[in-house]
Amino acid sequence: MKNDIASTNTTASVSLHILPFILVGSFLSIFDQFVINVAAPAIMASLHPSAAAFEGIMSGYALIYGMGLIAGGRLGDRFGRRRTYRIGLLLFAATSLLCGCAQTAGQLVLARLLQGLSGAVMVPQVLALIRVSYEGKTRVQALSAFGVSIGLGQIMGQVLGGWIPAWNILGFGWRMIFLANMPICLIAAIGCTSLPLDPNAAYEARHNQLGNPLRLFRYRGYAIGILLNVCLYAAIVPFFVVLGLYLQNICRLAPQTAGLVFMAVGTGFVLASSAGPTLMRKFAPPRVLIYGTICTSAGILAVLLGTIMGQSTAIPFVILALFLLGLGNGTVIPIATGVVLRYLPIADAGVGGAILTTGQQLAGALGIMLAGEFLMGDGIPIDSPTAYVDGLSLQVCAASAALCCAISLSRISSVQDM
């Protein structure tokens, strides 16, 4: 049985040349989450924030971003994805300017909160625009490119977060990590002018059941796909936080060097995402989904086993494990995203994508809280490898749950493609 959802699955024919402008939103959302982690020492030395202000600078963006995604997706469904996306880009540029011009810690906290709000308007439109603008093989290519944009955001966020403050471009120091967003957003806003206004989908969204987004979970594939993504992000996001401490406290690496080690994850992600269309042609998508989740789980498990077996300071071993993790992430995330969205009518693509991203954000935040409790709650010194065993074990469990979801989702996809 094919999964057909009435007549709302009509897609526009849009050139792939416009896709990079669409993907700016997903790239910047990841970049601005990762770059702040590595740039934190430079910001602290400049603004001298209190403990509360520091937490606001680090987590305020993600908090407001996660809380506003569903509303942002609904705005796109109601008023048009292209229009809402371009407004989001302009707002992101303006709030990035506010971040770069902040003179006190309090000002930066407020600017980060506003930046998160603008991200919540911008990001849900990315997946929605892919969903309504491309179909068939072209959509597979677009989703693979979406994965590449996330991988690049990870790589450049970790690396440039350490190096931009050191370069002190034009004397702006750490402020350039925010100011650099402005020209990128403006170019993308101009480049998206040729996208269709999708008036039909906007009309349907206004006249269909927009009241309760929970109704979308009646689509079984969508519900399991959300759970798969939640488990993946509950494993991946805290793993990166733990790994940052691990590389600096156990492997004794400088922040800039630790950022370079993170490139192993991003490199694997980009390679796997780029190979996505080829893999989809050669193998059945459900099989690729399972193999990707296995690689992700194996990468985290390798770091855990290395810690237990005394290989915690063997950088080549860590890099190999991270590359395996990146290959898994780059394979499974674009495919899982595509499978999730295929179960929804076009009129619900924005809010459906927003629910997906909200689940990812909340799962990552919860995973960080639990990992921090395991990491620091036992009184074991943070520079001891033993302190990292429980946190890494938790992330292995989350990745294993993701594998179970991938198996279930692959069975659903196999039945519906019959």
XYZ file of N, CA and C in Angstrom, residues 216-385:
510
model
N -1.491 15.056 14.580
C -0.541 14.513 13.612
C 0.001 13.157 14.043
N -0.057 12.864 15.341
C 0.489 11.600 15.838
C -0.410 10.422 15.509
N -1.548 10.691 14.873
C -2.363 9.555 14.426
C -1.707 8.835 13.257
N -0.767 9.508 12.588
C 0.023 8.851 11.552
C 1.123 8.049 12.247
N 1.025 6.746 12.177
C 1.920 5.892 12.960
C 3.391 6.093 12.583
N 3.661 6.194 11.291
C 5.034 6.402 10.851
C 5.603 7.707 11.365
N 4.769 8.739 11.400
C 5.211 10.034 11.920
C 5.541 9.931 13.405
N 4.682 9.260 14.169
C 4.896 9.134 15.613
C 6.188 8.373 15.915
N 6.398 7.246 15.225
C 7.612 6.466 15.472
C 8.841 7.229 14.980
N 8.684 7.952 13.878
C 9.795 8.762 13.381
C 10.192 9.847 14.369
N 9.199 10.479 15.017
C 9.497 11.466 16.056
C 10.269 10.815 17.195
N 9.813 9.630 17.621
C 10.484 8.922 18.718
C 11.913 8.550 18.338
N 12.108 8.138 17.096
C 13.461 7.832 16.620
C 14.362 9.055 16.745
N 13.889 10.194 16.288
C 14.689 11.414 16.359
C 14.929 11.852 17.796
N 13.925 11.698 18.655
C 14.086 12.048 20.066
C 15.184 11.204 20.707
N 15.164 9.907 20.448
C 16.196 9.026 21.014
C 17.578 9.363 20.458
N 17.651 9.643 19.168
C 18.937 10.001 18.563
C 19.520 11.257 19.200
N 18.690 12.278 19.352
C 19.201 13.539 19.898
C 19.472 13.436 21.396
N 18.727 12.574 22.099
C 19.019 12.343 23.511
C 20.372 11.665 23.690
N 20.831 10.994 22.648
C 22.155 10.371 22.689
C 23.238 11.309 22.159
N 22.952 11.977 21.045
C 23.992 12.720 20.331
C 24.347 14.038 21.011
N 23.333 14.851 21.361
C 23.601 16.190 21.904
C 24.383 16.134 23.204
N 23.956 15.354 24.215
C 24.773 15.291 25.435
C 26.132 14.644 25.207
N 26.217 13.749 24.224
C 27.507 13.141 23.922
C 28.522 14.204 23.515
N 28.096 15.180 22.718
C 29.015 16.247 22.307
C 29.452 17.096 23.502
N 28.511 17.368 24.428
C 28.864 18.145 25.613
C 29.858 17.370 26.472
N 29.558 16.094 26.713
C 30.469 15.252 27.495
C 31.816 15.137 26.802
N 31.785 15.005 25.472
C 33.035 14.843 24.735
C 33.914 16.086 24.828
N 33.286 17.287 24.824
C 34.066 18.504 24.963
C 34.846 18.533 26.261
N 34.198 18.115 27.355
C 34.888 18.028 28.642
C 35.916 16.906 28.638
N 35.562 15.830 28.000
C 36.420 14.637 27.925
C 37.743 14.966 27.222
N 37.643 15.660 26.106
C 38.856 15.976 25.342
C 39.772 16.941 26.094
N 39.172 17.877 26.845
C 39.997 18.865 27.537
C 40.469 18.387 28.913
N 39.646 17.619 29.625
C 40.010 17.191 30.976
C 40.718 15.842 31.025
N 40.439 14.965 30.076
C 41.070 13.642 30.071
C 42.206 13.592 29.048
N 41.925 14.061 27.829
C 42.961 14.043 26.790
C 43.900 15.248 26.873
N 43.552 16.233 27.724
C 44.394 17.410 27.955
C 44.642 18.209 26.668
N 43.599 18.414 25.888
C 43.730 19.183 24.652
C 43.302 20.627 24.888
N 43.940 21.562 24.185
C 43.515 22.955 24.212
C 42.169 23.082 23.493
N 41.371 24.129 23.800
C 40.060 24.265 23.149
C 40.130 24.255 21.624
N 41.146 24.942 21.042
C 41.256 24.959 19.586
C 41.525 23.563 19.034
N 42.390 22.808 19.728
C 42.703 21.448 19.279
C 41.494 20.530 19.455
N 40.774 20.696 20.569
C 39.571 19.888 20.787
C 38.550 20.138 19.685
N 38.433 21.409 19.248
C 37.522 21.716 18.151
C 37.903 21.004 16.872
N 39.200 20.889 16.622
C 39.655 20.177 15.429
C 39.316 18.696 15.501
N 39.395 18.111 16.703
C 39.038 16.694 16.855
C 37.562 16.484 16.520
N 36.712 17.458 16.880
C 35.291 17.367 16.554
C 35.051 17.280 15.049
N 36.013 17.736 14.260
C 35.843 17.684 12.809
C 35.642 16.272 12.301
N 36.114 15.276 13.062
C 35.923 13.882 12.639
C 34.446 13.552 12.519
N 33.633 14.067 13.475
C 32.186 13.831 13.420
C 31.576 14.527 12.206
N 31.883 15.804 12.057
C 31.312 16.556 10.959
C 31.738 16.040 9.601
N 32.998 15.601 9.497
C 33.487 15.063 8.230
C 32.727 13.796 7.844
N 32.558 12.896 8.806
C 31.782 11.688 8.542
C 30.346 12.005 8.185
N 29.776 13.021 8.865
C 28.399 13.432 8.597
C 28.250 13.923 7.160
N 29.139 14.799 6.750
C 29.054 15.363 5.407
C 29.244 14.289 4.339
N 30.210 13.401 4.544
C 30.453 12.332 3.566
C 29.239 11.421 3.429
N 28.661 11.024 4.566
C 27.508 10.127 4.520
C 26.294 10.820 3.915
N 26.071 12.091 4.273
C 24.936 12.821 3.717
C 25.077 13.009 2.209
N 26.312 13.280 1.767
C 26.549 13.457 0.334
C 26.313 12.165 -0.435
N 26.600 11.044 0.222
C 26.414 9.743 -0.424
C 24.983 9.238 -0.305
N 24.126 10.013 0.378
C 22.761 9.565 0.619
C 21.998 9.156 -0.629
N 21.951 9.983 -1.678
C 21.209 9.582 -2.880
C 21.716 8.275 -3.489
N 23.041 8.081 -3.498
C 23.603 6.841 -4.045
C 23.188 5.641 -3.207
N 23.254 5.796 -1.878
C 22.859 4.706 -0.992
C 21.381 4.374 -1.163
N 20.553 5.403 -1.353
C 19.120 5.178 -1.509
C 18.803 4.444 -2.806
N 19.627 4.676 -3.841
C 19.416 3.956 -5.098
C 19.907 2.515 -5.021
N 20.975 2.291 -4.259
C 21.589 0.962 -4.232
C 20.931 0.032 -3.232
N 20.492 0.590 -2.101
C 19.875 -0.215 -1.048
C 18.479 0.312 -0.753
N 17.672 -0.553 -0.140
C 16.343 -0.121 0.289
C 16.482 0.893 1.427
N 15.708 1.976 1.402
C 15.813 2.994 2.454
C 15.699 2.441 3.871
N 14.803 1.465 4.158
C 14.748 0.932 5.523
C 16.069 0.305 5.969
N 16.760 -0.371 5.044
C 18.033 -0.981 5.401
C 19.090 0.083 5.682
N 19.107 1.126 4.884
C 20.056 2.224 5.109
C 19.792 2.881 6.460
N 18.517 3.033 6.805
C 18.141 3.634 8.085
C 18.690 2.823 9.258
N 18.569 1.520 9.185
C 19.064 0.661 10.266
C 20.580 0.701 10.336
N 21.247 0.602 9.196
C 22.708 0.610 9.189
C 23.257 1.924 9.746
N 22.609 3.024 9.409
C 23.067 4.307 9.918
C 22.955 4.389 11.426
N 21.837 3.895 11.975
C 21.653 3.922 13.428
C 22.650 3.004 14.121
N 22.988 1.892 13.495
C 24.002 0.990 14.058
C 25.350 1.702 14.142
N 25.720 2.445 13.100
C 26.995 3.179 13.112
C 27.013 4.238 14.213
N 25.895 4.942 14.380
C 25.816 5.948 15.440
C 26.000 5.298 16.806
N 25.287 4.209 17.054
C 25.397 3.519 18.337
C 26.800 2.985 18.562
N 27.403 2.445 17.500
C 28.737 1.869 17.616
C 29.781 2.941 17.925
N 29.626 4.132 17.363
C 30.580 5.205 17.624
C 30.582 5.612 19.084
N 29.385 5.779 19.673
C 29.296 6.148 21.090
C 29.790 5.004 21.961
N 29.412 3.774 21.598
C 29.848 2.609 22.370
C 31.364 2.467 22.344
N 31.994 2.773 21.224
C 33.453 2.670 21.123
C 34.152 3.613 22.092
N 33.626 4.847 22.210
C 34.223 5.790 23.162
C 34.050 5.286 24.590
N 32.874 4.734 24.897
C 32.640 4.178 26.236
C 33.597 3.036 26.538
N 33.710 2.098 25.591
C 34.602 0.957 25.807
C 36.061 1.406 25.898
N 36.426 2.401 25.103
C 37.778 2.928 25.176
C 38.082 3.513 26.536
N 37.077 4.184 27.128
C 37.250 4.746 28.466
C 37.414 3.645 29.502
N 36.584 2.626 29.406
C 36.647 1.518 30.364
C 37.957 0.743 30.241
N 38.457 0.582 29.007
C 39.647 -0.231 28.751
C 40.952 0.568 28.798
N 40.877 1.835 29.201
C 42.088 2.620 29.352
C 42.610 3.251 28.083
N 41.766 3.359 27.048
C 42.175 3.996 25.801
C 41.655 5.432 25.697
N 41.326 6.032 26.849
C 40.669 7.327 26.851
C 41.532 8.448 26.293
N 42.855 8.306 26.370
C 43.735 9.375 25.877
C 44.327 9.055 24.504
N 43.890 7.966 23.882
C 44.405 7.587 22.559
C 43.631 8.365 21.495
N 44.169 9.515 21.079
C 43.447 10.411 20.169
C 43.089 9.737 18.846
N 43.986 8.945 18.211
C 43.574 8.270 16.966
C 42.364 7.368 17.153
N 42.296 6.688 18.304
C 41.145 5.829 18.591
C 39.870 6.668 18.719
N 39.964 7.796 19.429
C 38.812 8.678 19.609
C 38.354 9.233 18.264
N 39.299 9.655 17.435
C 38.949 10.217 16.124
C 38.239 9.181 15.262
N 38.725 7.939 15.291
C 38.085 6.873 14.514
C 36.654 6.628 14.995
N 36.443 6.620 16.321
C 35.101 6.417 16.867
C 34.180 7.564 16.476
N 34.709 8.789 16.510
C 33.897 9.950 16.153
C 33.557 9.962 14.661
N 34.486 9.518 13.836
C 34.207 9.439 12.403
C 33.095 8.428 12.135
N 33.119 7.302 12.831
C 32.065 6.293 12.703
C 30.726 6.874 13.143
N 30.733 7.625 14.240
C 29.518 8.283 14.708
C 28.986 9.254 13.655
N 29.890 10.040 13.054
C 29.476 10.983 12.028
C 28.882 10.296 10.812
N 29.471 9.175 10.403
C 28.904 8.422 9.283
C 27.486 7.960 9.600
N 27.281 7.491 10.821
C 25.944 7.046 11.208
C 24.941 8.184 11.218
N 25.335 9.305 11.831
C 24.430 10.451 11.904
C 24.081 10.979 10.514
N 25.100 11.096 9.662
C 24.878 11.616 8.321
C 24.011 10.713 7.467
N 23.983 9.431 7.803
C 23.145 8.482 7.074
C 21.712 8.489 7.577
N 21.548 8.454 8.903
C 20.222 8.196 9.456
C 19.370 9.458 9.565
N 19.959 10.606 9.890
C 19.141 11.787 10.172
C 18.386 12.290 8.935
N 19.042 12.463 7.765
C 18.255 12.904 6.603
C 17.171 11.915 6.204
N 17.467 10.611 6.292
C 16.476 9.605 5.910
C 15.321 9.599 6.901
N 15.641 9.634 8.192
C 14.588 9.635 9.208
C 13.711 10.863 9.069
N 14.338 12.012 8.766
C 13.565 13.241 8.568
C 12.613 13.096 7.388
N 13.111 12.557 6.285
C 12.273 12.374 5.112
C 11.120 11.431 5.370
N 11.382 10.352 6.099
C 10.332 9.381 6.403
C 9.271 10.012 7.291
N 9.710 10.832 8.254
C 8.752 11.489 9.144
C 7.796 12.378 8.351
N 8.354 13.211 7.477
C 7.535 14.197 6.778
C 6.657 13.593 5.684
N 7.018 12.420 5.184
C 6.249 11.843 4.085
C 4.852 11.422 4.514
N 4.622 11.278 5.830
C 3.325 10.841 6.315
C 2.332 11.986 6.496
N 2.785 13.208 6.261
C 1.932 14.359 6.529
C 1.483 15.024 5.232
N 0.267 15.606 5.228
C -0.136 16.426 4.094
C 0.699 17.695 4.040
N 0.793 18.280 2.858
C 1.598 19.490 2.685
C 1.123 20.601 3.611
N -0.172 20.696 3.844
C -0.702 21.764 4.687
C -0.173 21.702 6.114
N 0.306 20.523 6.541
C 0.825 20.357 7.898
C 2.339 20.235 7.929
N 3.000 20.482 6.806
C 4.446 20.268 6.752
C 5.196 21.177 7.719
N 4.749 22.420 7.846
C 5.456 23.356 8.716
C 5.346 22.976 10.176
N 4.123 22.773 10.656
C 3.948 22.436 12.062
C 4.493 21.044 12.355
N 4.404 20.132 11.368
C 4.971 18.800 11.559
C 6.476 18.843 11.709
N 7.143 19.631 10.855
C 8.583 19.795 10.981
C 8.966 20.496 12.271
N 8.113 21.432 12.728
C 8.392 22.141 13.973
C 8.296 21.209 15.173
N 7.294 20.327 15.174
C 7.183 19.345 16.257
C 8.414 18.456 16.279
N 8.871 18.045 15.098
C 10.074 17.224 15.003
C 11.275 17.940 15.620
N 11.495 19.189 15.231
C 12.639 19.927 15.736
C 12.505 20.223 17.223
N 11.276 20.487 17.685
C 11.048 20.711 19.111
C 11.411 19.463 19.910
N 10.972 18.307 19.417
C 11.320 17.061 20.088
C 12.824 16.855 20.166
N 13.517 17.180 19.077
C 14.975 17.059 19.064
C 15.616 17.974 20.108
N 15.150 19.234 20.167
C 15.721 20.204 21.101
C 15.478 19.795 22.549
N 14.237 19.411 22.873
C 13.914 19.040 24.243
C 14.634 17.765 24.663
N 14.752 16.812 23.741
C 15.475 15.577 24.052
C 16.944 15.867 24.328
N 17.539 16.748 23.509
C 18.933 17.110 23.738
C 19.133 17.794 25.071
N 18.209 18.715 25.424
C 18.331 19.431 26.706
C 18.186 18.479 27.879
N 17.220 17.567 27.806
C 17.039 16.588 28.880
C 18.254 15.674 28.983
N 18.786 15.276 27.832
C 19.970 14.426 27.840
C 21.162 15.105 28.492
N 21.312 16.417 28.253
C 22.418 17.164 28.872
C 22.243 17.208 30.388
N 20.999 17.442 30.842
C 20.742 17.489 32.281
C 21.082 16.160 32.950
N 20.642 15.062 32.342
C 20.908 13.747 32.918
C 22.395 13.405 32.873
N 23.039 13.735 31.756
C 24.475 13.460 31.646
C 25.268 14.252 32.674
N 24.868 15.520 32.898
C 25.546 16.335 33.904
C 25.373 15.769 35.293
N 24.164 15.244 35.571
C 23.926 14.642 36.881
C 24.796 13.410 37.084
N 24.891 12.570 36.055
C 25.746 11.383 36.157
C 27.223 11.771 36.226
N 27.573 12.840 35.502
C 28.977 13.226 35.406
C 29.495 13.832 36.699
N 28.658 14.639 37.349
C 29.128 15.384 38.513
C 28.437 15.001 39.813
N 27.476 14.097 39.743
C 26.695 13.786 40.940
C 27.312 12.777 41.878
N 28.359 12.073 41.450
C 28.938 11.029 42.293
C 30.161 11.490 43.068
N 30.545 12.751 42.918
C 31.709 13.253 43.636
C 33.040 12.802 43.077
N 33.027 12.171 41.901
C 34.275 11.731 41.280
C 34.879 12.915 40.530
N 36.182 13.169 40.661
C 36.807 14.306 39.953
C 36.547 14.229 38.459
N 36.285 15.413 37.865
C 35.922 15.463 36.459
C 37.099 15.141 35.554
N 38.311 15.143 36.114
C 39.489 14.776 35.316
C 39.838 13.301 35.457
N 38.881 12.529 35.999
C 39.053 11.082 36.089
C 38.207 10.393 35.023
N 38.769 9.455 34.272
C 37.975 8.754 33.246
C 36.736 8.077 33.803
